[in-house]
Short mmCIF file of C-alpha atoms and ligand atoms in Angstrom, two decimals:
data_model
loop_
_atom_site.label_atom_id
_atom_site.label_comp_id
_atom_site.label_asym_id
_atom_site.label_seq_id
_atom_site.Cartn_x
_atom_site.Cartn_y
_atom_site.Cartn_z
CA UNK C 1 19.71 -10.28 -22.79
CA UNK C 2 16.99 -7.34 -23.76
CA UNK C 3 14.02 -6.73 -21.65
CA UNK C 4 11.29 -6.24 -23.20
CA UNK C 5 9.35 -5.27 -19.53
CA UNK C 6 11.07 -3.22 -16.53
CA UNK C 7 9.74 -2.98 -13.65
CA UNK C 8 11.02 0.11 -11.85
CA UNK C 9 10.41 0.42 -8.08
CA UNK C 10 11.57 1.34 -4.98
CA UNK C 11 12.64 -2.10 -3.74
CA UNK C 12 12.75 -5.24 -4.73
CA UNK C 13 10.90 -8.32 -4.23
CA UNK C 14 14.00 -10.25 -2.13
CA UNK C 15 15.00 -9.28 1.15
CA UNK C 16 18.93 -9.68 1.80
CA UNK C 17 19.02 -12.20 4.89
CA UNK C 18 22.66 -12.11 7.21
CA UNK C 19 23.04 -15.97 8.13
CA UNK C 20 24.55 -16.36 11.42
CA UNK C 21 27.62 -17.65 9.65
CA UNK C 22 28.13 -14.50 8.29
CA UNK C 23 27.33 -15.39 5.07
CA UNK C 24 24.68 -13.88 3.00
CA UNK C 25 21.28 -15.04 0.45
CA UNK C 26 18.37 -13.53 -0.73
CA UNK C 27 14.74 -14.70 0.72
CA UNK C 28 11.01 -13.62 -1.40
CA UNK C 29 9.06 -11.22 0.41
CA UNK C 30 5.38 -12.41 -0.30
CA UNK C 31 3.34 -9.62 -2.11
CA UNK C 32 0.27 -10.24 -4.37
CA UNK C 33 2.52 -7.15 -6.71
CA UNK C 34 5.27 -9.71 -7.34
CA UNK C 35 2.90 -13.26 -8.39
CA UNK C 36 0.84 -10.66 -10.44
CA UNK C 37 3.85 -9.40 -12.65
CA UNK C 38 5.35 -12.37 -12.64
CA UNK C 39 3.85 -14.70 -15.25
CA UNK C 40 3.74 -10.56 -17.57
CA UNK C 41 7.75 -10.50 -17.00
CA UNK C 42 8.23 -14.34 -17.73
CA UNK C 43 6.49 -14.28 -20.35
CA UNK C 44 8.50 -10.70 -21.26
CA UNK C 45 11.77 -11.47 -20.72
CA UNK C 46 11.04 -8.86 -17.71
CA UNK C 47 13.97 -7.79 -15.36
CA UNK C 48 12.50 -5.86 -12.20
CA UNK C 49 15.06 -3.69 -10.53
CA UNK C 50 14.87 -1.41 -7.40
CA UNK C 51 16.54 -1.53 -3.65
CA UNK C 52 17.02 -4.60 -1.75
CA UNK C 53 17.62 -2.32 1.43
CA UNK C 54 20.55 -1.62 3.68
CA UNK C 55 23.48 0.39 2.06
CA UNK C 56 25.47 -2.79 0.12
CA UNK C 57 27.44 -1.14 -2.53
CA UNK C 58 28.54 -3.97 -4.58
CA UNK C 59 25.56 -6.05 -6.00
CA UNK C 60 25.55 -7.42 -9.26
CA UNK C 61 21.81 -8.70 -11.39
CA UNK C 62 20.82 -12.15 -10.56
CA UNK C 63 18.06 -14.15 -11.05
CA UNK C 64 15.75 -15.89 -9.08
CA UNK C 65 13.38 -18.17 -8.71
CA UNK C 66 13.22 -17.78 -12.85
CA UNK C 67 12.95 -14.18 -12.12
CA UNK C 68 15.47 -11.67 -13.46
CA UNK C 69 16.49 -8.86 -10.61
CA UNK C 70 19.10 -5.66 -10.65
CA UNK C 71 19.13 -4.57 -7.30
CA UNK C 72 19.69 -0.57 -7.30
CA UNK C 73 22.55 0.84 -4.59
CA UNK C 74 21.24 3.52 -1.92
CA UNK C 75 23.94 5.53 -0.02
CA UNK C 76 23.40 6.15 3.96
CA UNK C 77 22.80 9.68 2.60
CA UNK C 78 20.79 8.67 -0.33
CA UNK C 79 18.66 6.66 2.64
CA UNK C 80 18.24 9.79 4.58
CA UNK C 81 17.39 12.01 1.99
CA UNK C 82 15.53 9.95 -0.11
CA UNK C 83 13.71 7.18 0.71
CA UNK C 84 13.95 8.77 5.35
CA UNK C 85 13.20 11.39 3.74
CA UNK C 86 11.64 13.11 1.40
CA UNK C 87 9.60 10.58 0.38
CA UNK C 88 8.51 8.97 3.74
CA UNK C 89 8.40 12.66 6.38
CA UNK C 90 7.22 14.64 3.02
CA UNK C 91 5.32 13.19 0.59
CA UNK C 92 4.03 10.05 3.03
CA UNK C 93 2.34 12.48 5.20
CA UNK C 94 1.13 15.02 2.72
CA UNK C 95 -0.37 12.49 0.23
CA UNK C 96 -2.28 11.40 3.28
CA UNK C 97 -4.48 14.18 3.86
CA UNK C 98 -1.57 15.98 6.39
CA UNK C 99 -2.93 12.91 9.08
CA UNK C 100 1.22 13.39 10.21
CA UNK C 101 2.62 17.91 9.81
CA UNK C 102 5.00 16.62 5.85
CA UNK C 103 8.88 18.22 6.94
CA UNK C 104 9.71 19.92 3.98
CA UNK C 105 14.09 19.70 3.06
CA UNK C 106 15.47 21.24 0.15
CA UNK C 107 18.75 18.54 0.98
CA UNK C 108 16.08 15.87 0.52
CA UNK C 109 14.69 17.18 -2.47
CA UNK C 110 18.48 16.83 -3.78
CA UNK C 111 18.55 13.29 -2.97
CA UNK C 112 15.47 12.69 -4.79
CA UNK C 113 15.84 14.04 -7.56
CA UNK C 114 19.42 12.05 -7.76
CA UNK C 115 18.21 8.84 -6.77
CA UNK C 116 15.06 9.43 -9.39
CA UNK C 117 17.43 10.32 -12.18
CA UNK C 118 19.95 7.33 -11.25
CA UNK C 119 17.17 5.06 -11.45
CA UNK C 120 15.83 6.45 -14.84
CA UNK C 121 19.17 5.88 -15.86
CA UNK C 122 19.23 2.08 -15.51
CA UNK C 123 15.92 1.89 -17.07
CA UNK C 124 16.81 3.46 -20.14
CA UNK C 125 20.32 0.75 -20.13
CA UNK C 126 17.65 -2.25 -19.45
CA UNK C 127 15.38 -1.40 -21.64
CA UNK C 128 14.70 -3.33 -24.87
CA UNK C 129 13.34 -0.60 -28.45
CA UNK C 130 10.42 -0.45 -28.29
CA UNK C 131 10.21 -1.52 -24.66
CA UNK C 132 7.42 -1.32 -21.63
CA UNK C 133 8.51 -0.12 -18.82
CA UNK C 134 6.30 0.48 -14.96
CA UNK C 135 7.75 2.23 -12.76
CA UNK C 136 5.90 2.12 -8.84
CA UNK C 137 5.18 4.36 -5.97
CA UNK C 138 5.43 7.94 -4.87
CA UNK C 139 8.96 6.98 -3.79
CA UNK C 140 9.96 7.61 -8.38
CA UNK C 141 7.46 10.00 -9.44
CA UNK C 142 9.84 11.36 -11.57
CA UNK C 143 11.59 8.74 -13.83
CA UNK C 144 8.76 8.13 -15.85
CA UNK C 145 9.64 12.28 -17.21
CA UNK C 146 13.76 11.48 -17.03
CA UNK C 147 13.62 7.80 -19.10
CA UNK C 148 11.06 9.71 -21.17
CA UNK C 149 13.87 11.83 -22.08
CA UNK C 150 16.87 9.14 -22.52
CA UNK C 151 14.58 6.80 -24.74
CA UNK C 152 11.31 8.36 -26.05
CA UNK C 153 10.74 4.87 -27.65
CA UNK C 154 9.38 2.97 -24.63
CA UNK C 155 6.48 2.47 -23.58
CA UNK C 156 6.38 4.54 -19.84
CA UNK C 157 3.44 3.31 -17.34
CA UNK C 158 3.66 4.36 -13.53
CA UNK C 159 1.27 3.35 -10.89
CA UNK C 160 0.34 4.93 -7.55
CA UNK C 161 -0.28 3.18 -4.67
CA UNK C 162 -1.21 5.21 -2.41
CA UNK C 163 -3.85 8.53 -2.20
CA UNK C 164 -2.88 11.33 -4.83
CA UNK C 165 -4.23 14.65 -2.78
CA UNK C 166 -6.30 17.71 -3.41
CA UNK C 167 -5.01 19.93 -5.13
CA UNK C 168 -5.19 22.29 -1.95
CA UNK C 169 -2.76 19.89 0.08
CA UNK C 170 -0.57 19.01 -2.69
CA UNK C 171 -0.55 22.53 -3.76
CA UNK C 172 1.63 23.48 -0.53
CA UNK C 173 4.26 21.29 -1.79
CA UNK C 174 7.18 23.96 -2.94
CA UNK C 175 8.29 21.15 -5.88
CA UNK C 176 4.28 20.55 -7.64
CA UNK C 177 5.17 21.62 -10.50
CA UNK C 178 8.02 18.99 -11.00
CA UNK C 179 6.66 16.08 -9.26
CA UNK C 180 3.83 17.00 -11.57
CA UNK C 181 6.07 17.14 -14.83
CA UNK C 182 7.94 14.32 -13.43
CA UNK C 183 4.59 12.17 -14.05
CA UNK C 184 3.37 13.20 -16.74
CA UNK C 185 6.26 11.96 -18.93
CA UNK C 186 4.01 8.39 -18.80
CA UNK C 187 1.90 7.55 -21.71
CA UNK C 188 -0.56 6.03 -18.14
CA UNK C 189 -0.88 7.06 -15.41
CA UNK C 190 -3.30 5.20 -12.49
CA UNK C 191 -4.67 5.71 -9.79
CA UNK C 192 -6.58 2.79 -6.58
CA UNK C 193 -9.56 5.08 -7.19
CA UNK C 194 -11.29 7.69 -9.67
CA UNK C 195 -10.86 10.48 -6.98
CA UNK C 196 -7.07 10.45 -7.34
CA UNK C 197 -7.46 10.50 -10.90
CA UNK C 198 -9.56 13.05 -10.79
CA UNK C 199 -6.92 15.37 -9.17
CA UNK C 200 -4.07 14.42 -10.73
CA UNK C 201 -5.77 15.97 -14.09
CA UNK C 202 -7.03 19.23 -11.85
CA UNK C 203 -3.69 19.85 -11.53
CA UNK C 204 -2.58 19.80 -14.21
CA UNK C 205 -4.03 21.50 -15.71
CA UNK C 206 -3.87 24.18 -12.68
CA UNK C 207 -0.44 24.59 -12.10
CA UNK C 208 1.14 23.03 -15.53
CA UNK C 209 -1.66 24.97 -17.87
CA UNK C 210 -1.86 21.44 -20.44
CA UNK C 211 -5.29 20.95 -21.62
CA UNK C 212 -6.86 18.18 -20.65
CA UNK C 213 -11.12 16.58 -21.48
CA UNK C 214 -11.47 13.96 -18.63
CA UNK C 215 -8.88 11.28 -17.96
CA UNK C 216 -7.07 12.82 -21.11
CA UNK C 217 -3.77 15.73 -21.18
CA UNK C 218 -2.06 17.03 -23.84
CA UNK C 219 0.50 17.59 -23.99
CA UNK C 220 2.66 20.29 -26.68
CA UNK C 221 4.94 17.77 -27.67
CA UNK C 222 1.89 16.10 -29.70
CA UNK C 223 1.97 13.39 -26.38
CA UNK C 224 -0.68 12.51 -23.95
CA UNK C 225 -0.93 11.24 -21.29
CA UNK C 226 -4.30 8.91 -19.40
CA UNK C 227 -5.65 9.22 -15.60
CA UNK C 228 -7.37 6.74 -14.62
CA UNK C 229 -7.93 4.02 -11.75
CA UNK C 230 -6.90 1.00 -11.76
CA UNK C 231 -8.06 -0.54 -7.81
CA UNK C 232 -4.82 -2.58 -6.70
CA UNK C 233 -6.13 -6.40 -5.55
CA UNK C 234 -5.09 -9.57 -3.73
CA UNK C 235 -3.91 -13.27 -5.22
CA UNK C 236 -7.81 -14.06 -3.16
CA UNK C 237 -7.46 -17.48 -4.64
CA UNK C 238 -3.70 -18.40 -3.55
CA UNK C 239 -5.24 -16.50 0.39
CA UNK C 240 -8.09 -18.76 -0.05
CA UNK C 241 -6.40 -21.84 -0.76
CA UNK C 242 -3.39 -21.32 2.27
CA UNK C 243 -7.01 -20.69 4.68
CA UNK C 244 -8.08 -24.46 3.36
CA UNK C 245 -5.27 -26.29 4.55
CA UNK C 246 -5.05 -28.54 7.39
CA UNK C 247 -1.82 -26.12 9.06
CA UNK C 248 -3.34 -22.85 8.71
CA UNK C 249 -7.07 -24.46 10.09
CA UNK C 250 -5.33 -26.74 13.01
CA UNK C 251 -2.88 -22.85 14.06
CA UNK C 252 -6.16 -21.06 13.63
CA UNK C 253 -7.44 -23.47 16.46
CA UNK C 254 -4.38 -23.20 18.42
CA UNK C 255 -4.27 -19.47 17.94
CA UNK C 256 -7.66 -19.45 20.07
CA UNK C 257 -6.93 -22.32 22.69
CA UNK C 258 -3.59 -19.64 23.56
CA UNK C 259 -5.80 -16.58 23.78
CA UNK C 260 -7.95 -18.69 25.85
CA UNK C 261 -11.20 -19.55 23.52
CA UNK C 262 -12.86 -16.47 24.02
CA UNK C 263 -15.60 -15.80 22.72
CA UNK C 264 -14.44 -13.26 20.25
CA UNK C 265 -11.37 -12.33 18.56
CA UNK C 266 -11.10 -8.62 17.30
CA UNK C 267 -8.55 -8.58 14.77
CA UNK C 268 -5.84 -5.36 13.43
CA UNK C 269 -2.81 -6.20 11.37
CA UNK C 270 -1.04 -3.38 10.18
CA UNK C 271 1.56 -1.47 9.74
CA UNK C 272 2.80 0.64 12.23
CA UNK C 273 1.99 3.49 10.74
CA UNK C 274 -0.24 6.48 12.28
CA UNK C 275 -2.26 6.65 8.45
CA UNK C 276 -3.66 3.53 9.80
CA UNK C 277 -5.57 4.48 12.96
CA UNK C 278 -4.72 2.15 15.63
CA UNK C 279 -5.00 4.23 17.97
CA UNK C 280 -8.36 6.03 17.74
CA UNK C 281 -9.60 1.81 17.31
CA UNK C 282 -8.07 0.14 21.24
CA UNK C 283 -9.08 3.25 22.13
CA UNK C 284 -12.49 2.16 20.88
CA UNK C 285 -12.75 -0.80 21.85
CA UNK C 286 -11.18 0.17 25.74
CA UNK C 287 -14.29 2.09 25.79
CA UNK C 288 -16.60 -0.85 25.24
CA UNK C 289 -15.29 -2.83 28.07
CA UNK C 290 -14.77 0.15 30.73
CA UNK C 291 -18.28 0.36 29.76
CA UNK C 292 -19.79 -2.92 29.69
CA UNK C 293 -20.28 -3.43 26.61
CA UNK C 294 -17.98 -6.33 25.75
CA UNK C 295 -16.30 -8.36 29.21
CA UNK C 296 -12.49 -9.55 29.01
CA UNK C 297 -13.89 -12.82 30.06
CA UNK C 298 -15.72 -13.38 26.41
CA UNK C 299 -13.50 -10.87 24.00
CA UNK C 300 -9.66 -9.78 23.33
CA UNK C 301 -8.42 -8.01 20.76
CA UNK C 302 -5.46 -8.97 19.58
CA UNK C 303 -3.09 -5.81 17.33
CA UNK C 304 -0.32 -6.97 15.35
CA UNK C 305 1.81 -3.68 14.05
CA UNK C 306 4.62 -4.79 11.98
CA UNK C 307 8.10 -2.78 12.61
CA UNK C 308 7.74 -0.29 9.89
CA UNK C 309 9.85 2.70 9.02
CA UNK C 310 12.28 2.41 11.90
CA UNK C 311 14.30 5.51 11.96
CA UNK C 312 11.05 8.45 10.83
CA UNK C 313 10.97 10.24 14.36
CA UNK C 314 7.15 9.86 14.23
CA UNK C 315 6.99 6.38 12.92
CA UNK C 316 9.35 6.01 16.63
CA UNK C 317 7.03 8.66 18.32
CA UNK C 318 3.61 6.32 17.40
CA UNK C 319 5.70 3.29 19.06
CA UNK C 320 5.83 4.91 22.15
CA UNK C 321 2.38 6.13 22.14
CA UNK C 322 0.59 3.08 20.90
CA UNK C 323 3.02 1.45 23.94
CA UNK C 324 1.83 3.43 27.03
CA UNK C 325 -2.52 2.96 25.26
CA UNK C 326 -1.12 -0.85 25.73
CA UNK C 327 0.22 -0.82 28.90
CA UNK C 328 -2.45 1.74 30.67
CA UNK C 329 -5.82 -0.08 28.72
CA UNK C 330 -4.51 -3.66 29.97
CA UNK C 331 -3.42 -2.45 33.17
CA UNK C 332 -6.99 -1.14 33.95
CA UNK C 333 -8.79 -3.71 32.28
CA UNK C 334 -7.16 -7.10 32.47
CA UNK C 335 -7.32 -9.42 34.34
CA UNK C 336 -4.98 -12.53 35.60
CA UNK C 337 -4.84 -14.82 32.16
CA UNK C 338 -6.88 -12.13 30.01
CA UNK C 339 -5.84 -8.77 29.17
CA UNK C 340 -7.36 -6.29 26.77
CA UNK C 341 -5.24 -6.30 24.26
CA UNK C 342 -3.03 -9.26 22.55
CA UNK C 343 -0.10 -6.87 20.81
CA UNK C 344 2.35 -7.85 19.11
CA UNK C 345 5.26 -6.21 17.98
CA UNK C 346 6.28 -8.48 15.21
CA UNK C 347 5.47 -9.62 11.87
CA UNK C 348 4.78 -12.92 10.07
CA UNK C 349 4.23 -15.27 7.31
CA UNK C 350 2.09 -15.83 5.52
CA UNK C 351 0.40 -18.87 6.36
CA UNK C 352 0.36 -17.42 10.04
CA UNK C 353 -1.30 -14.09 8.49
CA UNK C 354 -3.67 -16.73 7.15
CA UNK C 355 -4.01 -18.39 10.44
CA UNK C 356 -5.16 -15.13 12.74
CA UNK C 357 -7.50 -14.01 9.85
CA UNK C 358 -9.38 -17.83 10.28
CA UNK C 359 -8.84 -17.35 14.28
CA UNK C 360 -10.42 -13.21 14.41
CA UNK C 361 -14.52 -13.50 14.68
CA UNK C 362 -14.45 -9.43 13.55
CA UNK C 363 -11.49 -7.78 11.09
CA UNK C 364 -10.58 -3.97 12.52
CA UNK C 365 -9.65 -1.51 10.06
CA UNK C 366 -9.66 1.60 10.50
CA UNK C 367 -6.69 4.54 8.42
CA UNK C 368 -7.85 7.22 8.28
CA UNK C 369 -5.85 7.13 4.92
CA UNK C 370 -5.37 4.37 2.85
CA UNK C 371 -4.69 4.19 -1.00
CA UNK C 372 -6.80 0.66 -1.04
CA UNK C 373 -5.25 -1.34 2.26
CA UNK C 374 -4.82 -4.90 0.72
CA UNK C 375 -5.52 -6.70 4.39
CA UNK C 376 -9.20 -6.04 4.75
CA UNK C 377 -9.22 -7.98 1.08
CA UNK C 378 -7.06 -10.92 2.31
CA UNK C 379 -9.52 -11.49 5.59
CA UNK C 380 -12.19 -11.86 2.95
CA UNK C 381 -10.70 -14.18 0.90
CA UNK C 382 -9.13 -16.23 4.58
CA UNK C 383 -13.81 -16.53 5.54
CA UNK C 384 -14.25 -19.23 3.35
CA UNK C 385 -17.08 -20.38 5.30
CA UNK C 386 -18.84 -17.12 4.73
CA UNK C 387 -18.84 -16.81 8.33
CA UNK C 388 -17.27 -12.65 9.70
CA UNK C 389 -17.01 -9.22 9.81
CA UNK C 390 -15.27 -6.64 8.68
CA UNK C 391 -15.30 -3.20 10.29
CA UNK C 392 -13.64 -0.43 7.57
CA UNK C 393 -12.99 2.76 7.42
CA UNK C 394 -15.25 5.03 4.72
CA UNK C 395 -11.39 6.53 4.18
CA UNK C 396 -9.43 2.86 2.89
CA UNK C 397 -10.02 2.63 -1.01
CA UNK C 398 -11.09 -0.76 -0.29
CA UNK C 399 -14.51 0.77 0.94
CA UNK C 400 -15.62 1.76 -2.48
CA UNK C 401 -15.66 -1.77 -2.74
CA UNK C 402 -16.48 -3.83 -0.01
CA UNK C 403 -20.30 -1.52 0.97
CA UNK C 404 -21.13 -4.09 2.55
CA UNK C 405 -18.51 -4.11 5.39
CA UNK C 406 -19.62 -2.10 8.49
CA UNK C 407 -18.00 1.17 7.38
CA UNK C 408 -17.04 3.45 10.02
CA UNK C 409 -15.38 7.46 9.42
CA UNK C 410 -12.05 6.89 12.50
CA UNK C 411 -12.20 10.31 13.78
CA UNK C 412 -15.79 9.14 15.12
CA UNK C 413 -15.22 7.52 18.36
CA UNK C 414 -18.45 7.12 19.32
CA UNK C 415 -19.08 6.07 16.01
CA UNK C 416 -16.85 3.49 16.06
CA UNK C 417 -17.64 2.18 19.15
CA UNK C 418 -21.19 1.54 17.80
CA UNK C 419 -19.97 -0.34 14.39
CA UNK C 420 -17.81 -2.58 16.71
CA UNK C 421 -20.37 -3.62 18.80
CA UNK C 422 -23.01 -4.16 16.22
CA UNK C 423 -20.77 -6.39 14.32
CA UNK C 424 -19.99 -8.03 17.77
CA UNK C 425 -23.85 -9.06 17.70
CA UNK C 426 -24.72 -10.17 14.40
CA UNK C 427 -26.99 -12.86 13.63
CA UNK C 428 -24.97 -15.12 11.75
CA UNK C 429 -27.23 -15.21 8.75
CA UNK C 430 -26.16 -11.56 8.53
CA UNK C 431 -22.57 -11.99 8.85
CA UNK C 432 -23.13 -14.85 5.91
CA UNK C 433 -24.32 -12.23 3.51
CA UNK C 434 -22.95 -9.49 3.91
CA UNK C 435 -19.74 -11.35 3.67
CA UNK C 436 -20.64 -13.52 0.42
CA UNK C 437 -21.24 -10.38 -1.25
CA UNK C 438 -17.62 -9.43 -0.20
CA UNK C 439 -15.67 -12.32 -1.26
CA UNK C 440 -17.53 -12.12 -4.70
CA UNK C 441 -15.91 -8.97 -5.23
CA UNK C 442 -12.36 -9.97 -3.85
CA UNK C 443 -12.65 -13.10 -6.06
CA UNK C 444 -13.93 -11.80 -8.94
CA UNK C 445 -11.36 -8.41 -9.12
CA UNK C 446 -8.13 -10.74 -7.97
CA UNK C 447 -5.07 -8.78 -8.33
CA UNK C 448 -3.82 -10.75 -12.15
CA UNK C 449 -7.50 -8.41 -12.90
CA UNK C 450 -5.62 -5.70 -11.91
CA UNK C 451 -2.14 -6.21 -13.04
CA UNK C 452 -3.56 -7.92 -16.76
CA UNK C 453 -6.03 -4.65 -16.93
CA UNK C 454 -3.59 -2.48 -16.59
CA UNK C 455 -1.17 -4.05 -19.12
CA UNK C 456 -4.11 -4.15 -21.43
CA UNK C 457 -4.58 -0.64 -20.92
CA UNK C 458 -1.26 1.11 -21.43
CA UNK C 459 -0.22 -1.68 -25.09
CA UNK C 460 -3.39 0.18 -26.05
CA UNK C 461 -2.60 3.86 -25.51
CA UNK C 462 0.73 3.27 -26.86
CA UNK C 463 -0.35 2.12 -30.05
CA UNK C 464 -2.65 4.95 -30.55
CA UNK C 465 0.30 7.48 -29.29
CA UNK C 466 -0.88 10.12 -31.87
CA UNK C 467 -4.39 10.11 -30.76
CA UNK C 468 -7.00 12.84 -32.72
CA UNK C 469 -8.03 15.76 -30.04
CA UNK C 470 -11.54 15.77 -29.32
CA UNK C 471 -13.09 18.90 -30.98
CA UNK C 472 -14.08 20.41 -27.23
CA UNK C 473 -12.03 20.23 -24.67
CA UNK C 474 -12.29 21.28 -20.74
C1 GDG K 501 0.38 0.36 0.32
C2 GDG K 501 -0.37 1.15 0.26
C3 GDG K 501 -1.77 -0.26 -0.98
C4 GDG K 501 1.57 -7.18 6.41
N1 GDG K 501 2.40 -7.74 7.62
C5 GDG K 501 2.45 -9.08 6.91
C6 GDG K 501 2.54 -9.09 6.01
N2 GDG K 501 1.68 -7.55 5.73
C7 GDG K 501 1.31 -8.15 4.04
C8 GDG K 501 -0.39 -7.55 3.68
C9 GDG K 501 -0.59 -7.30 3.28
C10 GDG K 501 0.13 -5.60 3.19
O1 GDG K 501 1.44 -6.19 3.71
C11 GDG K 501 0.01 -5.06 3.18
O2 GDG K 501 -0.28 -4.14 3.25
P1 GDG K 501 -1.72 -2.96 3.20
O3 GDG K 501 -1.69 -2.79 1.82
O4 GDG K 501 -2.72 -3.04 3.74
O5 GDG K 501 -1.06 -0.98 3.56
P2 GDG K 501 0.62 -0.73 3.04
O6 GDG K 501 1.76 -1.75 3.40
O7 GDG K 501 0.04 0.12 3.55
O8 GDG K 501 0.72 -0.23 1.64
C12 GDG K 501 -2.12 0.84 0.79
C13 GDG K 501 -0.87 -1.32 -0.47
O9 GDG K 501 0.95 -0.55 -0.60
C14 GDG K 501 -0.38 -2.02 -2.01
O10 GDG K 501 -1.02 -0.88 -3.43
O11 GDG K 501 -3.36 -1.38 -0.60
O12 GDG K 501 -3.20 1.67 1.13
O13 GDG K 501 -0.80 2.27 1.99
O14 GDG K 501 -0.55 -7.67 2.18
O15 GDG K 501 -0.82 -9.12 4.55
N3 GDG K 501 2.62 -9.58 5.01
C15 GDG K 501 3.52 -10.39 6.53
N4 GDG K 501 4.50 -10.56 7.23
C16 GDG K 501 3.48 -9.43 8.28
O16 GDG K 501 3.79 -9.47 9.27
N5 GDG K 501 3.63 -11.96 5.58
#
């Protein structure tokens, strides 16, 4: 069947599950992205292609709950070079302000090129004439260009979920020009924040030499590419409904009880990633106890660290560092039945996440750099009683919208301590004032609105392909 919409992402929205008897099945991985895109996919005979994880080579396209899915295979060599290597040990740290040192290896780049080419070829086979293809994220930045070469008839959109760095950092990349040209295959390149779009346009002008004007790039072949911000969000209504359900309310109570009914629960939920600032926040909390501002008898920090990219060296080192810090803080500061940090290295179902959000008094989100950060928006959506405090890094994309959070600089430990304490001591009235405003923002700008605005803009650009150039250009 010809597909009028093709979603190209590194991962499929399902995970492969191996049962005890050795048989395999698929389980929908929870996520706002799929629920936002699903209705558009259904209305357009859409198909989603991506890697299901693992090295299985014999996977056929299949349907899951009405969704057409096309699994892309990966060899061990490609996983190591494209995914763990170039995507997660070169691009990820480089695009996150060099929080860790990026590694540049030519063999990794070669695999990145190969995988991007294969994804583009498969998308070209799947797309109907004049179809729309929406490519996602940093693992696939060359796909728009390769796809355009194969299928000039397509309308191509690209969305980057992570930050796009300033020229000074991007410049380090030996393959900087190739990546920019890869992205320029799209009609619309979407970013989380306006600053990222500006970084991109500036780099295109400087490094590729194309003419640009504001958010537009003019290519020598007459095409126009638009770079713009589309801040991503969550399924706010879905989270709110979940948070109101009896099961979640009960579970939130049970969680508080299991923790010994402390007066205040601080909460962090992150993939175990060095960009998320987990170490600094736990250290700050530990110092508040040590300094006598917070008492382990009536406060606890619950930190959920979801296992992530465990084959990548930097992530192994981080896990050890956090393990050591939690051990030291609990050893130094905890009492019997009263650990300072309740540390959970695991992932949970969505219901448990909602219960944790409901149980927590202070949500602590302190990344050094984050494209958006959905966890803080989910917390806000779950606070149906308009209470609870959010401490949020100003370096998370979400800080642009959630202005009523206690905004902090995660590099400033004293500043972070002061904000944690203020949030801890805030009056209920103050909490409600802030939370009410944040809830309005998150409800109004949900993930459906995000997907719709990107698709509308892409449609629009496609129908104005031969746009008249303005007289003055910068
Ligand atoms: C990238 C960008 C950008 C986490 N643990 C569990 C679980 N989660 C869910 C959360 C949330 C999502 O995963 C994490 O999203 P974040 O935005 O917080 O962070 P990244 O994974 O780094 O995402 C980021 C995002 O892409 C979207 O564009 O915001 O900046 O880095 O939805 O709820 N979900 C379940 N169990 C868990 O244990 N069910």
